[in-house]
Amino acid sequence: MLLSMNSWEAEDRGFRKKPWPLITLALILVAVLGLRLFKLQVLSWQVYLEESDDKRIKREVIEAPRGYIYDRNNVVLAENRMSYSITLDPFERHRFNETVPRLAMFLGENPDDFTEKVKEITYKKSNPQKVKRDADFRLASIVEEHNLELPGVVCVFDQRRNYPQGPLASHVLGYIGELTPEEHDKLRDKGYYYGQGIGRSGVERMYEDVLKGKNGAKFEERNYMNRVVEISDEVEPDPYIPGKDINLTLDVRLQISAEEAFGDSVIGAIVALNPKNGEILVMASHPSYDPNQFARVMTESEYKKLQNDPDKPLFNRAIQATYPPGSPFKLLMALTGLNNGFTEQSKFSPCNGGYYFGRWYKCWEDRGHGSLDMVGAIENSCNVYFYQLGRKIGLEKWNDMGRLLGIGEITGIDLFNEERGILPGADYYQKVGVAYSPGMILNLAIGQGETLVTVLQLARYTGIIAMEGLNIKPHLNIEKYEEPERIAGISSHSFQIVKLGMRGVINSPSGTAKTARIPGHIIAGKTGTAQNPHGADHKLFIAFAPYDDPGIAIACVAENAGDNIGSLAVKIVKQVLQDYFTYYPDNTVVKDD
Amino acid sequence: MIKLLIDRNMDYGLILSVCVLMAVGVLMIHSASAGDNVDSANIWQKQLVWSIMAFVVMISVVFLPFKFLYSLSYIFYGVCLFLLIMTEIRGTMGGGSERWLNFGPMRFQPSEFMKIATILALARWLSSKNNRPTSYKKLLVPSLIVFLPMAFIAKQPDLGTSLVFFAIIFPMLYWAGLDTVRLFFLVAPILSAVFSAPFLPFSSWVWIVFMFVVLAILYYSRYTLQGMIFNIGANIFAGIATPYAFGKLKPYQQKRITTFINPEADPLDSGYQIINAKIALGSGGVFGKGLGEGRYTELGFLPRSHTDFIFSVIGEEFGFVGSIFVLGVIFFLVYRGIVIASVVKNPFMSIAAVGISTVFIFHMFVNVGMVAGIMPVTGLPLPFISYGGSSCMTSAALIGLLLNFSINRHEY
């Protein structure tokens, strides 16, 4: 067979081909590949380089430290503290069978529950995950000591919000909560990372943008499993900008005296402000809560408990609750009458215990007050006097005056969810579909009826009267001061007569709040009772002091304190005033500048 | 023996090219496995050992008397086919696909040896004067020689390797004397099917134009009426049956075919590979990121980067310049193979050399085309560079045959 091949070349010319067609074909194939590679590597090179960097280099947020919150005297109200978190590296997953129960033992947790929890947290994760947040120093050091027996367990530092004063002024400060996934989607562009704390209420929420600063970032190189390999030196890290600190107008000393005066059982609210510049000195709402609860890892049940508490501890009664103003509103009617010429200081009216207008409207003093002038009527809180005045003045003028004093409008304080209350006028009755009848003004004149105010509004109302028409803007951030203007159209004379009456409430023998007297100081005020259809009446008290040069205006509501005949609210206010006089002996709460 | 090595017909260019490719392979496997965990970090050392062994195999093949190769080719073919069938049976009984056969500590893929055996057997058959493919009837035995192993390998399933067998037959037939017109009509129905396939990006105009080309060539071929009708029929049938058959498939089967053709449609599985391969390749740019600087591959974004997708590592680290260099070296092997085919006097050697060249160009085109995203994902390695002993040995043995033919170019 081999031999038969010898002569093939000569015989068959069709056999041996020229090589060029095959070489050309091979060249075409190489050229096709070459062109394709040219497109990928030369023309679209940058697109692929960017894609490879995007997949490889991941941005890791560095949280900017949150700004502190201080009171007016630089007492710390909110700060950051170091906390320890214990993390578990899923890379050591194959040893979890031993590690996790041992770690559970050190942490004092149920091994089965803990294993379950770890499984959930580390599921499909490739970088260390926090399995125990906010561990104390003792736990952290135990874990560090045993790190040889605990492969993959590492302690890391965290920053946590801390409120060193505990529940003090909690409604003003608010609290921090972790971002939910939905919120994170919305706020990602503002630099928040998933799980970052964000102000949920109070000043923490109002000044979130100031306090939070700007998060920085470092760039990490990660492998295909998203595990960090190293900190990338190819991209410059973004430095963070720490949050700004805030000084509040609050005075912690007065805040403490107010909250202590409330005690444990009283429900209500108090607001004290500087009537010259609108700085809130005290704002307390009872019952309160400890904002540290939110800064720690809060369980669902803890939160539910706070939310479902019938006394609503999360609710800021100073600005979110509205009450019928009661007798302090007689001052509004007095002011309207005086300013519009319906009455004068020396004009006397008789009171014999009641007033007939379609039906009997009673005075709180069954025997009647006899003949009273304006000052006497305020001192004695005579209903009949104001029934008569109200009849004369009518709804419209009264409503105008109320609006000038900021009733039925938000004060614009730097907190969320402020209620505006109700100042009934013709439009109001039209809206709610109640036909206004002239008898209604009688109830409104003594602060009952449809009118609803917040404690903050009452405090501001007191301040405006004290300063004879200075239209202050209540605020909590000390930098948010706005120069107040005088309210046009109310004469000082009218205010002065009303103030005389308020002075008598405390200082005259027939006054209704003689217990509030503090030797050496002249206080002016007005007591009140707000009728409560759901239970015992609420007690109110407004006051300002010193009489000649007002430095503080206070309003206080004690809920369901009807049987105490006003003394509870008066007692609380008196306590605050007493401390005010102690801490500000020269009445220097106003800085002269 | 020394005399042989310094023979003036010894093709040192081929030897050098093989060494270059092997070195590139070891370096790239080192880069590809650098970021991995301990158990695969030293695979470049294994590849180095295999490369050295393969080199020894290559040189050993040079010393085999070519007459010995010629006479044993049918037996070798038979033994390899038997082993292939054995693997197939064992795989079926084991309940999974099986490409490997164990011989003590050694494991090898019979399909790799089958490549050598088929080239040699086909070359021997075609080298006989009586078997010259001058008519369609004479294509029967060559087709059988190729389709038997092809069918078994396709069943493994190893579609890529089985397509190698399909590819080598046409250049070998051409070289053995099949006239161009017949060759065209042999390939035409396949092209007709390709152009009409609904899952490929060809407009139906391409198929219609192609049919006119077929008709024109038929007209000038002076075939008998019978032959013309048969050829036209075959082409039209292929063009109609392909879309029809595809339409009859179940949706999941259709999807399997479309993702095979266009893997990027399925970004989770094979599409994941292709997307990442293109990123690695493209991000290298013109000059590459430098040796050992291919972070994308090192960080493990590209699975199988040391085997079938090794070319993307070359692209990332050495860029367009490096990629073209490697393509150039492989093309040089192919070029030398074709030149050897045309200078050797013995038809057996000549036809075998064409077959061997075809294997290399096919491997290169399918593998690099796959990495670059213009060919479907099949498991074809890049010769001498992809990680793996069997592939490296086989390639070396094939080059060894070329060297052998080159030295024996004057023998009959």
Short mmCIF file of C-alpha atoms in Angstrom, two decimals, chain B residues 12-368:
data_model
loop_
_atom_site.label_atom_id
_atom_site.label_comp_id
_atom_site.label_asym_id
_atom_site.label_seq_id
_atom_site.Cartn_x
_atom_site.Cartn_y
_atom_site.Cartn_z
CA TYR B 12 12.27 26.09 14.83
CA GLY B 13 9.70 28.83 14.31
CA LEU B 14 7.00 26.38 15.31
CA ILE B 15 8.90 25.26 18.39
CA LEU B 16 9.52 28.84 19.46
CA SER B 17 5.86 29.74 18.95
CA VAL B 18 4.75 26.82 21.09
CA CYS B 19 7.17 27.86 23.84
CA VAL B 20 5.87 31.43 23.71
CA LEU B 21 2.26 30.28 23.96
CA MET B 22 3.07 27.94 26.84
CA ALA B 23 4.84 30.74 28.71
CA VAL B 24 1.90 33.07 28.16
CA GLY B 25 -0.39 30.31 29.41
CA VAL B 26 1.53 29.73 32.64
CA LEU B 27 1.80 33.47 33.31
CA MET B 28 -1.88 34.08 32.66
CA ILE B 29 -2.97 31.16 34.82
CA HIS B 30 -0.80 32.60 37.56
CA SER B 31 -2.59 35.94 37.18
CA ALA B 32 -6.02 34.37 36.93
CA SER B 33 -5.59 32.36 40.12
CA ALA B 34 -3.75 35.00 42.14
CA GLY B 35 -6.81 36.20 44.03
CA ASP B 36 -8.18 32.76 44.70
CA ASN B 37 -7.96 30.83 47.89
CA VAL B 38 -5.17 28.47 48.70
CA ASP B 39 -6.40 25.34 46.94
CA SER B 40 -6.17 26.79 43.47
CA ALA B 41 -3.37 29.29 43.95
CA ASN B 42 -0.70 26.94 42.71
CA ILE B 43 -2.38 25.72 39.55
CA TRP B 44 0.10 27.68 37.48
CA GLN B 45 2.76 25.27 38.76
CA LYS B 46 0.70 22.34 37.55
CA GLN B 47 0.32 23.99 34.19
CA LEU B 48 4.08 24.52 34.06
CA VAL B 49 4.61 20.81 34.66
CA TRP B 50 2.07 19.94 32.00
CA SER B 51 3.66 22.34 29.56
CA ILE B 52 7.06 20.74 30.09
CA MET B 53 5.54 17.28 29.70
CA ALA B 54 3.73 18.43 26.57
CA PHE B 55 6.96 19.77 25.19
CA VAL B 56 8.57 16.40 25.74
CA VAL B 57 5.63 14.74 23.99
CA MET B 58 5.99 17.15 21.07
CA ILE B 59 9.68 16.38 20.63
CA SER B 60 9.02 12.64 21.03
CA VAL B 61 6.50 12.72 18.21
CA VAL B 62 9.17 14.20 15.96
CA PHE B 63 11.16 10.98 16.25
CA LEU B 64 8.31 8.67 15.32
CA PRO B 65 8.85 7.24 11.83
CA PHE B 66 6.06 8.68 9.76
CA LYS B 67 5.48 5.33 8.09
CA PHE B 68 4.72 3.96 11.49
CA LEU B 69 2.13 6.72 11.97
CA TYR B 70 0.67 5.93 8.58
CA SER B 71 0.30 2.24 9.15
CA LEU B 72 -1.02 2.53 12.67
CA SER B 73 -3.52 5.30 11.94
CA TYR B 74 -6.58 3.06 11.48
CA ILE B 75 -5.76 1.01 14.57
CA PHE B 76 -5.20 4.16 16.60
CA TYR B 77 -8.53 5.46 15.35
CA GLY B 78 -10.24 2.20 16.36
CA VAL B 79 -8.72 2.17 19.84
CA CYS B 80 -9.64 5.81 20.48
CA LEU B 81 -13.19 5.26 19.26
CA PHE B 82 -13.45 2.28 21.58
CA LEU B 83 -12.24 4.32 24.55
CA LEU B 84 -14.67 7.07 23.64
CA ILE B 85 -17.55 4.62 23.59
CA MET B 86 -16.36 3.16 26.90
CA THR B 87 -16.38 6.61 28.46
CA GLU B 88 -19.82 7.16 27.08
CA ILE B 89 -21.16 3.91 28.52
CA ARG B 90 -19.55 4.53 31.89
CA GLY B 91 -20.97 8.04 31.95
CA THR B 92 -24.44 6.78 31.14
CA MET B 93 -24.23 4.15 33.86
CA GLY B 94 -22.88 6.69 36.32
CA GLY B 95 -25.86 8.85 35.59
CA GLY B 96 -23.98 11.94 34.45
CA SER B 97 -21.92 13.30 31.64
CA GLU B 98 -18.42 11.94 31.64
CA ARG B 99 -15.53 13.16 29.56
CA TRP B 100 -12.70 11.64 31.52
CA LEU B 101 -11.14 8.24 31.62
CA ASN B 102 -8.92 7.22 34.54
CA PHE B 103 -5.73 5.28 34.11
CA GLY B 104 -4.33 4.89 37.57
CA PRO B 105 -3.29 8.35 38.64
CA MET B 106 -3.68 9.70 35.10
CA ARG B 107 -6.89 11.12 33.82
CA PHE B 108 -7.43 11.99 30.21
CA GLN B 109 -10.14 12.90 27.81
CA PRO B 110 -10.46 10.36 24.94
CA SER B 111 -12.07 13.10 22.86
CA GLU B 112 -8.72 14.90 22.75
CA PHE B 113 -6.89 11.82 21.40
CA MET B 114 -9.77 11.27 19.06
CA LYS B 115 -8.85 14.52 17.34
CA ILE B 116 -5.40 13.21 16.46
CA ALA B 117 -6.72 9.80 15.48
CA THR B 118 -9.42 11.19 13.25
CA ILE B 119 -7.03 13.51 11.41
CA LEU B 120 -4.60 10.66 10.81
CA ALA B 121 -7.26 8.17 9.76
CA LEU B 122 -8.95 10.64 7.43
CA ALA B 123 -5.61 11.69 5.98
CA ARG B 124 -4.72 8.07 5.32
CA TRP B 125 -8.02 7.33 3.65
CA LEU B 126 -7.91 10.41 1.46
CA SER B 127 -4.26 9.90 0.55
CA SER B 128 -5.10 6.75 -1.34
CA LYS B 129 -5.56 7.49 -5.01
CA ASN B 130 -8.73 5.45 -5.26
CA ASN B 131 -10.37 7.37 -2.48
CA ARG B 132 -9.87 10.83 -3.91
CA PRO B 133 -13.11 12.75 -3.31
CA THR B 134 -13.94 13.30 -6.92
CA SER B 135 -17.62 12.46 -6.59
CA TYR B 136 -20.29 12.67 -3.92
CA LYS B 137 -20.23 8.91 -3.50
CA LYS B 138 -16.60 9.02 -2.43
CA LEU B 139 -17.54 11.30 0.46
CA LEU B 140 -19.33 8.49 2.27
CA VAL B 141 -16.34 6.93 4.07
CA PRO B 142 -14.65 10.25 5.00
CA SER B 143 -17.98 11.42 6.42
CA LEU B 144 -18.28 8.26 8.47
CA ILE B 145 -14.73 8.62 9.81
CA VAL B 146 -15.61 12.08 11.08
CA PHE B 147 -19.24 11.69 12.13
CA LEU B 148 -18.77 8.62 14.32
CA PRO B 149 -16.55 10.31 16.93
CA MET B 150 -18.40 13.56 16.44
CA ALA B 151 -21.70 11.97 17.39
CA PHE B 152 -20.30 10.34 20.53
CA ILE B 153 -18.59 13.51 21.68
CA ALA B 154 -21.67 15.60 21.01
CA LYS B 155 -23.58 13.17 23.22
CA GLN B 156 -21.21 13.67 26.18
CA PRO B 157 -22.26 16.53 25.73
CA ASP B 158 -19.30 18.48 24.45
CA LEU B 159 -20.65 20.44 21.55
CA GLY B 160 -17.51 22.55 21.10
CA THR B 161 -15.15 19.63 20.65
CA SER B 162 -17.55 17.78 18.39
CA LEU B 163 -17.73 20.83 16.13
CA VAL B 164 -13.93 20.59 15.69
CA PHE B 165 -14.50 17.30 13.84
CA PHE B 166 -17.12 18.94 11.70
CA ALA B 167 -14.71 21.74 10.89
CA ILE B 168 -11.66 19.66 9.90
CA ILE B 169 -13.39 17.62 7.20
CA PHE B 170 -13.95 20.46 4.73
CA PRO B 171 -10.37 21.78 4.40
CA MET B 172 -9.08 18.18 4.31
CA LEU B 173 -11.50 17.20 1.53
CA TYR B 174 -10.60 20.37 -0.32
CA TRP B 175 -6.91 19.57 0.03
CA ALA B 176 -7.47 15.99 -1.09
CA GLY B 177 -8.97 17.14 -4.35
CA LEU B 178 -12.62 17.88 -3.88
CA ASP B 179 -13.44 20.48 -6.51
CA THR B 180 -14.53 23.90 -5.37
CA VAL B 181 -18.04 23.62 -6.76
CA ARG B 182 -18.74 20.37 -4.95
CA LEU B 183 -17.24 21.79 -1.80
CA PHE B 184 -19.51 24.78 -2.17
CA PHE B 185 -22.58 22.61 -2.53
CA LEU B 186 -21.47 20.62 0.48
CA VAL B 187 -21.31 23.75 2.59
CA ALA B 188 -24.25 25.55 0.96
CA PRO B 189 -27.11 23.76 2.80
CA ILE B 190 -25.40 24.55 6.12
CA LEU B 191 -25.12 28.20 5.19
CA SER B 192 -28.73 28.08 4.02
CA ALA B 193 -29.78 26.79 7.42
CA VAL B 194 -27.67 29.42 9.19
CA PHE B 195 -29.08 32.28 7.13
CA SER B 196 -32.65 31.17 7.67
CA ALA B 197 -32.35 30.40 11.38
CA PRO B 198 -34.83 32.58 13.32
CA PHE B 199 -32.53 32.81 16.31
CA LEU B 200 -29.66 34.36 14.38
CA PRO B 201 -29.45 38.02 13.47
CA PHE B 202 -29.77 37.60 9.69
CA SER B 203 -32.51 39.31 7.73
CA SER B 204 -34.49 37.02 5.39
CA TRP B 205 -33.04 38.95 2.45
CA VAL B 206 -29.67 37.39 3.17
CA TRP B 207 -31.16 33.96 2.60
CA ILE B 208 -32.93 35.01 -0.60
CA VAL B 209 -29.75 36.56 -2.02
CA PHE B 210 -27.87 33.46 -1.02
CA MET B 211 -30.36 31.28 -2.94
CA PHE B 212 -29.70 33.33 -6.08
CA VAL B 213 -25.97 32.80 -5.59
CA VAL B 214 -26.60 29.05 -5.31
CA LEU B 215 -28.66 29.11 -8.51
CA ALA B 216 -26.00 31.07 -10.37
CA ILE B 217 -23.20 28.76 -9.35
CA LEU B 218 -25.38 25.76 -10.23
CA TYR B 219 -26.02 27.20 -13.66
CA TYR B 220 -22.32 27.52 -14.40
CA SER B 221 -21.44 24.16 -12.82
CA ARG B 222 -22.95 22.26 -15.77
CA TYR B 223 -24.41 19.67 -13.46
CA THR B 224 -26.93 17.23 -14.77
CA LEU B 225 -30.57 18.20 -14.29
CA GLN B 226 -30.83 15.56 -11.58
CA GLY B 227 -27.84 16.98 -9.73
CA MET B 228 -29.17 20.51 -10.01
CA ILE B 229 -32.59 19.59 -8.65
CA PHE B 230 -30.97 17.69 -5.80
CA ASN B 231 -28.74 20.61 -4.84
CA ILE B 232 -31.48 23.21 -5.07
CA GLY B 233 -33.76 20.94 -3.11
CA ALA B 234 -31.21 20.44 -0.38
CA ASN B 235 -30.66 24.19 0.02
CA ILE B 236 -34.33 25.12 0.02
CA PHE B 237 -35.12 22.28 2.38
CA ALA B 238 -32.44 23.46 4.82
CA GLY B 239 -33.73 27.02 4.58
CA ILE B 240 -37.32 26.03 5.32
CA ALA B 241 -36.78 23.18 7.75
CA THR B 242 -34.63 25.20 10.17
CA PRO B 243 -37.24 27.83 11.12
CA TYR B 244 -39.96 25.17 11.02
CA ALA B 245 -38.10 22.88 13.39
CA PHE B 246 -37.30 25.81 15.68
CA GLY B 247 -40.98 26.74 15.76
CA LYS B 248 -41.90 23.20 16.77
CA LEU B 249 -39.61 23.30 19.82
CA LYS B 250 -41.00 23.91 23.29
CA PRO B 251 -40.39 27.48 24.57
CA TYR B 252 -37.79 26.36 27.09
CA GLN B 253 -35.88 24.54 24.35
CA GLN B 254 -36.05 27.63 22.17
CA LYS B 255 -34.77 29.68 25.06
CA ARG B 256 -31.89 27.30 25.54
CA ILE B 257 -30.89 27.78 21.91
CA THR B 258 -31.24 31.55 21.95
CA THR B 259 -29.20 31.90 25.14
CA PHE B 260 -26.61 29.63 23.59
CA ILE B 261 -26.40 31.94 20.61
CA ASN B 262 -26.80 35.14 22.59
CA PRO B 263 -25.71 34.51 26.18
CA GLU B 264 -26.14 38.12 27.23
CA ALA B 265 -29.89 37.51 27.14
CA ASP B 266 -29.41 35.48 30.31
CA PRO B 267 -27.23 37.58 32.60
CA LEU B 268 -27.26 35.03 35.40
CA ASP B 269 -25.70 32.00 33.84
CA SER B 270 -23.58 31.92 30.71
CA GLY B 271 -24.44 35.57 30.14
CA TYR B 272 -22.69 36.40 33.40
CA GLN B 273 -19.54 34.86 31.99
CA ILE B 274 -19.75 36.73 28.73
CA ILE B 275 -20.54 40.09 30.29
CA ASN B 276 -17.64 39.80 32.70
CA ALA B 277 -15.31 38.43 30.03
CA LYS B 278 -16.02 41.46 27.86
CA ILE B 279 -15.48 43.82 30.79
CA ALA B 280 -12.14 42.23 31.63
CA LEU B 281 -11.08 42.14 27.99
CA GLY B 282 -12.24 45.64 27.15
CA SER B 283 -10.89 47.26 30.31
CA GLY B 284 -7.38 46.29 29.26
CA GLY B 285 -7.40 48.97 26.59
CA VAL B 286 -4.58 49.23 24.07
CA PHE B 287 -1.64 48.29 26.28
CA GLY B 288 -3.32 46.48 29.15
CA LYS B 289 -3.07 46.96 32.89
CA GLY B 290 0.25 45.14 33.09
CA LEU B 291 1.26 41.67 34.21
CA GLY B 292 -0.35 40.80 37.53
CA GLU B 293 -2.40 44.00 37.49
CA GLY B 294 -5.59 42.46 36.10
CA ARG B 295 -7.56 43.24 39.23
CA TYR B 296 -10.90 42.41 37.71
CA THR B 297 -9.91 38.83 37.03
CA GLU B 298 -7.94 38.51 40.25
CA LEU B 299 -10.94 39.56 42.32
CA GLY B 300 -12.82 36.61 40.88
CA PHE B 301 -15.41 38.42 38.80
CA LEU B 302 -14.69 36.02 35.98
CA PRO B 303 -15.22 32.36 36.85
CA ARG B 304 -13.35 29.83 34.73
CA SER B 305 -10.89 32.57 33.85
CA HIS B 306 -7.99 30.14 33.89
CA THR B 307 -9.57 27.66 31.50
CA ASP B 308 -11.91 28.63 28.67
CA PHE B 309 -11.86 32.35 29.40
CA ILE B 310 -8.09 32.73 29.74
CA PHE B 311 -8.04 35.08 26.76
CA SER B 312 -9.86 37.76 28.77
CA VAL B 313 -6.97 37.72 31.24
CA ILE B 314 -4.57 38.29 28.34
CA GLY B 315 -6.81 41.12 27.19
CA GLU B 316 -6.98 42.72 30.64
CA GLU B 317 -3.28 42.52 31.44
CA PHE B 318 -1.72 42.98 28.01
CA GLY B 319 -4.42 44.92 26.19
CA PHE B 320 -5.11 44.99 22.48
CA VAL B 321 -1.41 44.72 21.67
CA GLY B 322 -1.01 41.55 23.71
CA SER B 323 -4.21 40.04 22.34
CA ILE B 324 -3.14 40.63 18.76
CA PHE B 325 0.28 39.21 19.56
CA VAL B 326 -1.24 35.95 20.82
CA LEU B 327 -3.58 35.76 17.82
CA GLY B 328 -0.54 36.38 15.62
CA VAL B 329 1.45 33.55 17.20
CA ILE B 330 -1.41 31.09 16.77
CA PHE B 331 -1.89 32.27 13.20
CA PHE B 332 1.80 31.67 12.65
CA LEU B 333 1.32 28.01 13.76
CA VAL B 334 -1.54 27.68 11.30
CA TYR B 335 0.43 29.36 8.54
CA ARG B 336 3.41 27.07 9.10
CA GLY B 337 1.07 24.09 9.05
CA ILE B 338 -0.36 25.05 5.68
CA VAL B 339 3.08 25.74 4.26
CA ILE B 340 4.26 22.33 5.46
CA ALA B 341 1.17 20.79 3.86
CA SER B 342 2.14 22.27 0.56
CA VAL B 343 5.83 21.34 0.65
CA VAL B 344 5.71 17.75 1.89
CA LYS B 345 5.73 15.17 -0.84
CA ASN B 346 3.68 12.51 0.92
CA PRO B 347 -0.08 13.05 0.48
CA PHE B 348 -0.84 11.49 3.89
CA MET B 349 1.36 14.04 5.64
CA SER B 350 0.06 16.82 3.46
CA ILE B 351 -3.60 16.17 4.17
CA ALA B 352 -2.92 15.57 7.88
CA ALA B 353 -1.06 18.90 8.09
CA VAL B 354 -4.10 20.70 6.72
CA GLY B 355 -6.28 18.96 9.31
CA ILE B 356 -3.93 19.97 12.11
CA SER B 357 -3.89 23.61 10.95
CA THR B 358 -7.66 23.57 10.88
CA VAL B 359 -7.83 22.37 14.48
CA PHE B 360 -5.75 25.32 15.66
CA ILE B 361 -7.53 28.01 13.68
CA PHE B 362 -10.89 26.60 14.73
CA HIS B 363 -9.96 26.47 18.41
CA MET B 364 -8.65 30.00 18.26
CA PHE B 365 -11.65 31.43 16.45
CA VAL B 366 -14.25 29.74 18.61
CA ASN B 367 -12.46 30.41 21.90
CA VAL B 368 -11.46 34.04 21.32
#
